[in-house]
Amino acid sequence: GEDVEQSLFLSVREGDSSVINCTYTDSSSTYLYWYKQEPGAGLQLLTYIFSNMDMKQDQRLTVLLNKKDKHLSLRIADTQTGDSAIYFCAEKLTGGGNKLTFGTGTQLKVEL
Amino acid sequence: GAVVSQHPSWVICKSGTSVKIECRSLDFQATTMFWYRQFPKQSLMLMATSNEGSKATYEQGVEKDKFLINHASLTLSTLTVTSAHPEDSSFYICSARDGGEREYEQFFGPGTRLTVL
């Protein structure tokens, strides 16, 4: 199956770290992605990780991948109000062409 | 670089009419373009994949005669919603892949909000 699940909502205070989690069922992922969607807008690629990696860090963003548990997380350090958005994880499967399967999305709200 | 535009950004139409949405890659050649639809507070659902110069591949449950996709050039794909009905109201988003060294990335357009009255 290609189910990709995320928690629906996360609220954090400005300056704290945010951790958004994603679980998937298909183990044949090649790449896993995190996208950000602001209201009424398209998707912005934040970062991606190749499936043979465990971790990737890019400035305030840290991606952790646990292939055994099929779990992907995105940590945002020093969360700012501008980080408020919906975050989608997505996977690209081996043999799936270039198709991406998106998670259900997590709405992050950053409070002052 | 890697900018994808969509036009129009929003459209309101009467039931029974057809609506065309354009997706353009502005600074790269898109060998593959994808069309998604997104309902409020929901995830993106892939509708179809189109490769330049060939017929689109539709996902299960998507009517190819209702959602006509044309990918006539490496920078333009169009989605035509034929005989639109209120249940077709949604946010339609396209993405494009350049097939080059960034082949693992898809670049997304800003989306088109369709409202069918």
CSV table of C-alpha atoms in Angstrom, one decimal:
chain,number,residue,atom,x,y,z
A,1,GLY,CA,0.0,0.0,0.0
A,2,GLU,CA,1.0,3.6,-0.3
A,3,ASP,CA,-0.5,5.1,2.9
A,4,VAL,CA,1.4,8.1,4.2
A,5,GLU,CA,0.1,9.4,7.6
A,6,GLN,CA,0.8,12.5,9.5
A,7,SER,CA,-0.7,14.1,12.6
A,8,LEU,CA,-3.1,16.8,11.7
A,9,PHE,CA,-2.0,19.7,13.8
A,10,LEU,CA,0.9,21.0,15.8
A,11,SER,CA,1.2,24.1,17.9
A,12,VAL,CA,4.5,25.5,19.2
A,13,ARG,CA,5.7,28.7,20.7
A,14,GLU,CA,8.0,31.0,18.7
A,15,GLY,CA,11.7,30.1,19.3
A,16,ASP,CA,10.9,26.5,20.3
A,17,SER,CA,11.7,23.5,18.1
A,18,SER,CA,9.0,21.8,16.0
A,19,VAL,CA,9.0,18.2,15.1
A,20,ILE,CA,6.6,17.0,12.5
A,21,ASN,CA,6.3,13.2,12.0
A,22,CYS,CA,5.3,11.0,9.1
A,23,THR,CA,4.8,7.3,8.8
A,24,TYR,CA,4.6,5.4,5.6
A,25,THR,CA,3.8,1.8,4.7
A,26,ASP,CA,5.7,1.1,1.4
A,27,SER,CA,9.3,0.2,2.0
A,28,SER,CA,10.4,0.8,-1.6
A,29,SER,CA,10.9,4.5,-1.3
A,30,THR,CA,13.8,6.1,-3.1
A,31,TYR,CA,13.4,9.7,-2.0
A,32,LEU,CA,11.4,11.2,0.8
A,33,TYR,CA,10.5,14.9,0.8
A,34,TRP,CA,9.1,17.6,3.0
A,35,TYR,CA,7.0,20.3,1.4
A,36,LYS,CA,5.6,23.5,2.8
A,37,GLN,CA,2.2,25.0,1.7
A,38,GLU,CA,1.1,28.4,2.8
A,39,PRO,CA,-2.6,29.3,2.6
A,40,GLY,CA,-3.8,29.5,-1.0
A,41,ALA,CA,-0.5,28.7,-2.5
A,42,GLY,CA,1.3,25.8,-4.1
A,43,LEU,CA,4.0,23.6,-2.5
A,44,GLN,CA,7.5,24.7,-1.7
A,45,LEU,CA,10.1,22.0,-1.5
A,46,LEU,CA,11.9,22.3,1.8
A,47,THR,CA,14.2,19.4,1.8
A,48,TYR,CA,14.5,15.8,0.7
A,49,ILE,CA,16.4,12.7,1.8
A,50,PHE,CA,17.6,9.7,-0.1
A,51,SER,CA,16.4,6.5,1.3
A,52,ASN,CA,19.9,5.2,2.1
A,53,MET,CA,20.5,8.1,4.5
A,54,ASP,CA,19.5,8.4,8.1
A,55,MET,CA,19.8,12.1,8.6
A,56,LYS,CA,20.1,15.3,6.7
A,57,GLN,CA,20.6,18.8,8.1
A,58,ASP,CA,20.0,22.0,6.2
A,59,GLN,CA,20.2,25.2,8.3
A,60,ARG,CA,17.3,25.1,10.7
A,61,LEU,CA,15.9,21.9,9.2
A,62,THR,CA,16.8,18.4,10.3
A,63,VAL,CA,15.4,15.3,8.6
A,64,LEU,CA,15.5,11.9,10.3
A,65,LEU,CA,14.7,8.7,8.5
A,66,ASN,CA,14.1,5.4,10.3
A,67,LYS,CA,13.6,2.9,7.5
A,68,LYS,CA,13.1,0.0,9.9
A,69,ASP,CA,10.1,1.7,11.4
A,70,LYS,CA,9.1,3.5,8.2
A,71,HIS,CA,9.2,6.8,10.0
A,72,LEU,CA,10.3,10.2,8.8
A,73,SER,CA,10.5,13.4,10.8
A,74,LEU,CA,11.2,17.0,10.2
A,75,ARG,CA,12.6,19.2,13.0
A,76,ILE,CA,12.5,22.9,12.6
A,77,ALA,CA,14.8,24.7,15.0
A,78,ASP,CA,14.0,28.1,16.4
A,79,THR,CA,10.5,28.1,14.9
A,80,GLN,CA,9.3,31.4,13.7
A,81,THR,CA,5.8,32.8,12.9
A,82,GLY,CA,6.7,32.6,9.2
A,83,ASP,CA,7.0,28.8,9.6
A,84,SER,CA,3.2,28.6,10.2
A,85,ALA,CA,1.9,26.5,7.3
A,86,ILE,CA,0.9,23.0,6.3
A,87,TYR,CA,3.7,20.6,5.9
A,88,PHE,CA,3.5,17.5,3.7
A,89,CYS,CA,5.8,14.6,3.6
A,90,ALA,CA,5.9,12.7,0.3
A,91,GLU,CA,7.6,9.6,-1.0
A,92,LYS,CA,8.8,8.6,-4.4
A,93,LEU,CA,8.7,4.8,-4.9
A,94,THR,CA,11.1,2.5,-6.8
A,95,GLY,CA,9.3,1.5,-9.9
A,96,GLY,CA,6.6,4.1,-9.4
A,97,GLY,CA,7.8,6.3,-12.2
A,98,ASN,CA,8.1,9.9,-10.9
A,99,LYS,CA,4.9,9.7,-9.0
A,100,LEU,CA,4.9,11.2,-5.5
A,101,THR,CA,2.6,10.0,-2.8
A,102,PHE,CA,1.7,12.7,-0.3
A,103,GLY,CA,1.0,12.5,3.4
A,104,THR,CA,-2.2,13.9,4.9
A,105,GLY,CA,-0.4,17.1,5.9
A,106,THR,CA,0.3,18.7,9.3
A,107,GLN,CA,-0.8,22.2,10.1
A,108,LEU,CA,1.9,24.0,12.1
A,109,LYS,CA,0.8,27.0,14.1
A,110,VAL,CA,3.5,29.1,15.7
A,111,GLU,CA,2.3,31.2,18.6
A,112,LEU,CA,4.0,34.2,20.1
B,1,GLY,CA,15.4,29.0,-11.2
B,2,ALA,CA,12.9,26.2,-11.5
B,3,VAL,CA,9.8,28.3,-11.6
B,4,VAL,CA,6.4,26.9,-12.5
B,5,SER,CA,3.5,29.2,-13.2
B,6,GLN,CA,-0.2,28.5,-13.5
B,7,HIS,CA,-2.9,30.5,-15.2
B,8,PRO,CA,-5.4,31.5,-14.1
B,9,SER,CA,-4.9,31.6,-10.4
B,10,TRP,CA,-8.6,31.4,-9.8
B,11,VAL,CA,-11.6,30.9,-11.9
B,12,ILE,CA,-15.4,30.9,-11.3
B,13,CYS,CA,-17.5,29.2,-14.0
B,14,LYS,CA,-21.1,28.1,-14.5
B,15,SER,CA,-22.0,24.4,-14.4
B,16,GLY,CA,-21.7,22.7,-17.8
B,17,THR,CA,-19.0,24.9,-19.1
B,18,SER,CA,-15.4,23.9,-19.8
B,19,VAL,CA,-12.3,25.5,-18.1
B,20,LYS,CA,-8.7,25.3,-19.3
B,21,ILE,CA,-5.8,25.7,-16.8
B,22,GLU,CA,-2.3,26.2,-18.0
B,23,CYS,CA,0.9,25.1,-16.4
B,24,ARG,CA,4.2,26.5,-17.6
B,25,SER,CA,7.8,25.8,-16.7
B,26,LEU,CA,9.4,29.2,-17.0
B,27,ASP,CA,13.1,28.5,-16.9
B,28,PHE,CA,13.5,24.8,-17.7
B,29,GLN,CA,12.2,22.2,-20.0
B,30,ALA,CA,9.7,19.9,-18.3
B,31,THR,CA,9.9,16.4,-19.6
B,32,THR,CA,7.1,15.4,-17.2
B,33,MET,CA,4.3,17.4,-15.7
B,34,PHE,CA,1.9,16.2,-13.0
B,35,TRP,CA,-1.6,17.4,-12.2
B,36,TYR,CA,-3.0,17.2,-8.7
B,37,ARG,CA,-6.2,18.3,-7.0
B,38,GLN,CA,-6.5,19.3,-3.4
B,39,PHE,CA,-9.8,19.5,-1.5
B,40,PRO,CA,-9.9,21.9,1.5
B,41,LYS,CA,-7.8,20.7,4.4
B,42,GLN,CA,-6.8,17.6,2.5
B,43,SER,CA,-3.7,16.2,0.9
B,44,LEU,CA,-2.8,16.4,-2.8
B,45,MET,CA,-4.2,13.6,-5.0
B,46,LEU,CA,-2.4,12.9,-8.2
B,47,MET,CA,-4.8,13.0,-11.1
B,48,ALA,CA,-2.4,12.3,-14.0
B,49,THR,CA,1.1,12.3,-15.3
B,50,SER,CA,1.9,13.8,-18.7
B,51,ASN,CA,5.0,13.4,-20.8
B,52,GLU,CA,5.7,15.8,-23.6
B,53,GLY,CA,4.4,14.5,-26.9
B,54,SER,CA,2.5,11.5,-25.5
B,55,LYS,CA,-0.8,10.7,-23.9
B,56,ALA,CA,-1.3,11.4,-20.3
B,57,THR,CA,-1.4,8.5,-17.8
B,58,TYR,CA,-4.4,8.9,-15.5
B,59,GLU,CA,-4.7,7.6,-12.0
B,60,GLN,CA,-7.4,5.2,-11.1
B,61,GLY,CA,-10.8,6.8,-10.7
B,62,VAL,CA,-9.9,9.9,-12.8
B,63,GLU,CA,-12.0,10.3,-15.9
B,64,LYS,CA,-9.8,11.0,-18.8
B,65,ASP,CA,-12.7,12.3,-20.9
B,66,LYS,CA,-13.6,14.8,-18.2
B,67,PHE,CA,-10.1,16.0,-17.4
B,68,LEU,CA,-8.3,16.5,-20.7
B,69,ILE,CA,-4.6,16.9,-20.5
B,70,ASN,CA,-2.4,18.2,-23.2
B,71,HIS,CA,1.4,18.4,-23.0
B,72,ALA,CA,2.3,19.8,-26.4
B,73,SER,CA,5.6,21.4,-25.6
B,74,LEU,CA,8.4,21.0,-23.0
B,75,THR,CA,7.2,24.1,-21.2
B,76,LEU,CA,3.4,23.9,-21.3
B,77,SER,CA,0.8,21.5,-20.1
B,78,THR,CA,-2.9,22.2,-20.0
B,79,LEU,CA,-5.7,20.7,-18.0
B,80,THR,CA,-9.2,21.2,-19.4
B,81,VAL,CA,-12.1,20.4,-17.1
B,82,THR,CA,-15.0,19.6,-19.4
B,83,SER,CA,-18.6,20.1,-18.6
B,84,ALA,CA,-17.7,21.2,-15.1
B,85,HIS,CA,-20.0,20.5,-12.2
B,86,PRO,CA,-19.9,21.9,-8.6
B,87,GLU,CA,-18.2,18.7,-7.4
B,88,ASP,CA,-15.3,19.6,-9.6
B,89,SER,CA,-14.6,22.7,-7.5
B,90,SER,CA,-11.2,22.3,-6.0
B,91,PHE,CA,-7.6,23.6,-5.9
B,92,TYR,CA,-5.7,22.2,-8.9
B,93,ILE,CA,-1.9,22.2,-8.7
B,94,CYS,CA,0.6,21.2,-11.3
B,95,SER,CA,4.2,20.3,-10.9
B,96,ALA,CA,7.0,19.7,-13.4
B,97,ARG,CA,10.2,17.7,-13.5
B,98,ASP,CA,13.1,18.8,-15.6
B,99,GLY,CA,14.7,15.4,-16.2
B,100,GLY,CA,18.1,16.8,-15.8
B,101,GLU,CA,20.4,16.7,-12.8
B,102,ARG,CA,17.5,17.7,-10.5
B,103,GLU,CA,15.4,14.7,-11.7
B,104,TYR,CA,14.5,13.8,-8.1
B,105,GLU,CA,12.7,17.1,-7.7
B,106,GLN,CA,9.3,18.2,-8.7
B,107,PHE,CA,8.6,22.0,-8.8
B,108,PHE,CA,5.1,23.1,-8.0
B,109,GLY,CA,3.0,25.8,-9.5
B,110,PRO,CA,1.0,28.2,-7.2
B,111,GLY,CA,-2.3,26.4,-7.9
B,112,THR,CA,-5.6,27.3,-9.5
B,113,ARG,CA,-8.7,27.6,-7.5
B,114,LEU,CA,-11.7,26.4,-9.5
B,115,THR,CA,-15.2,27.2,-8.3
B,116,VAL,CA,-18.1,25.8,-10.3
B,117,LEU,CA,-21.5,27.4,-9.6
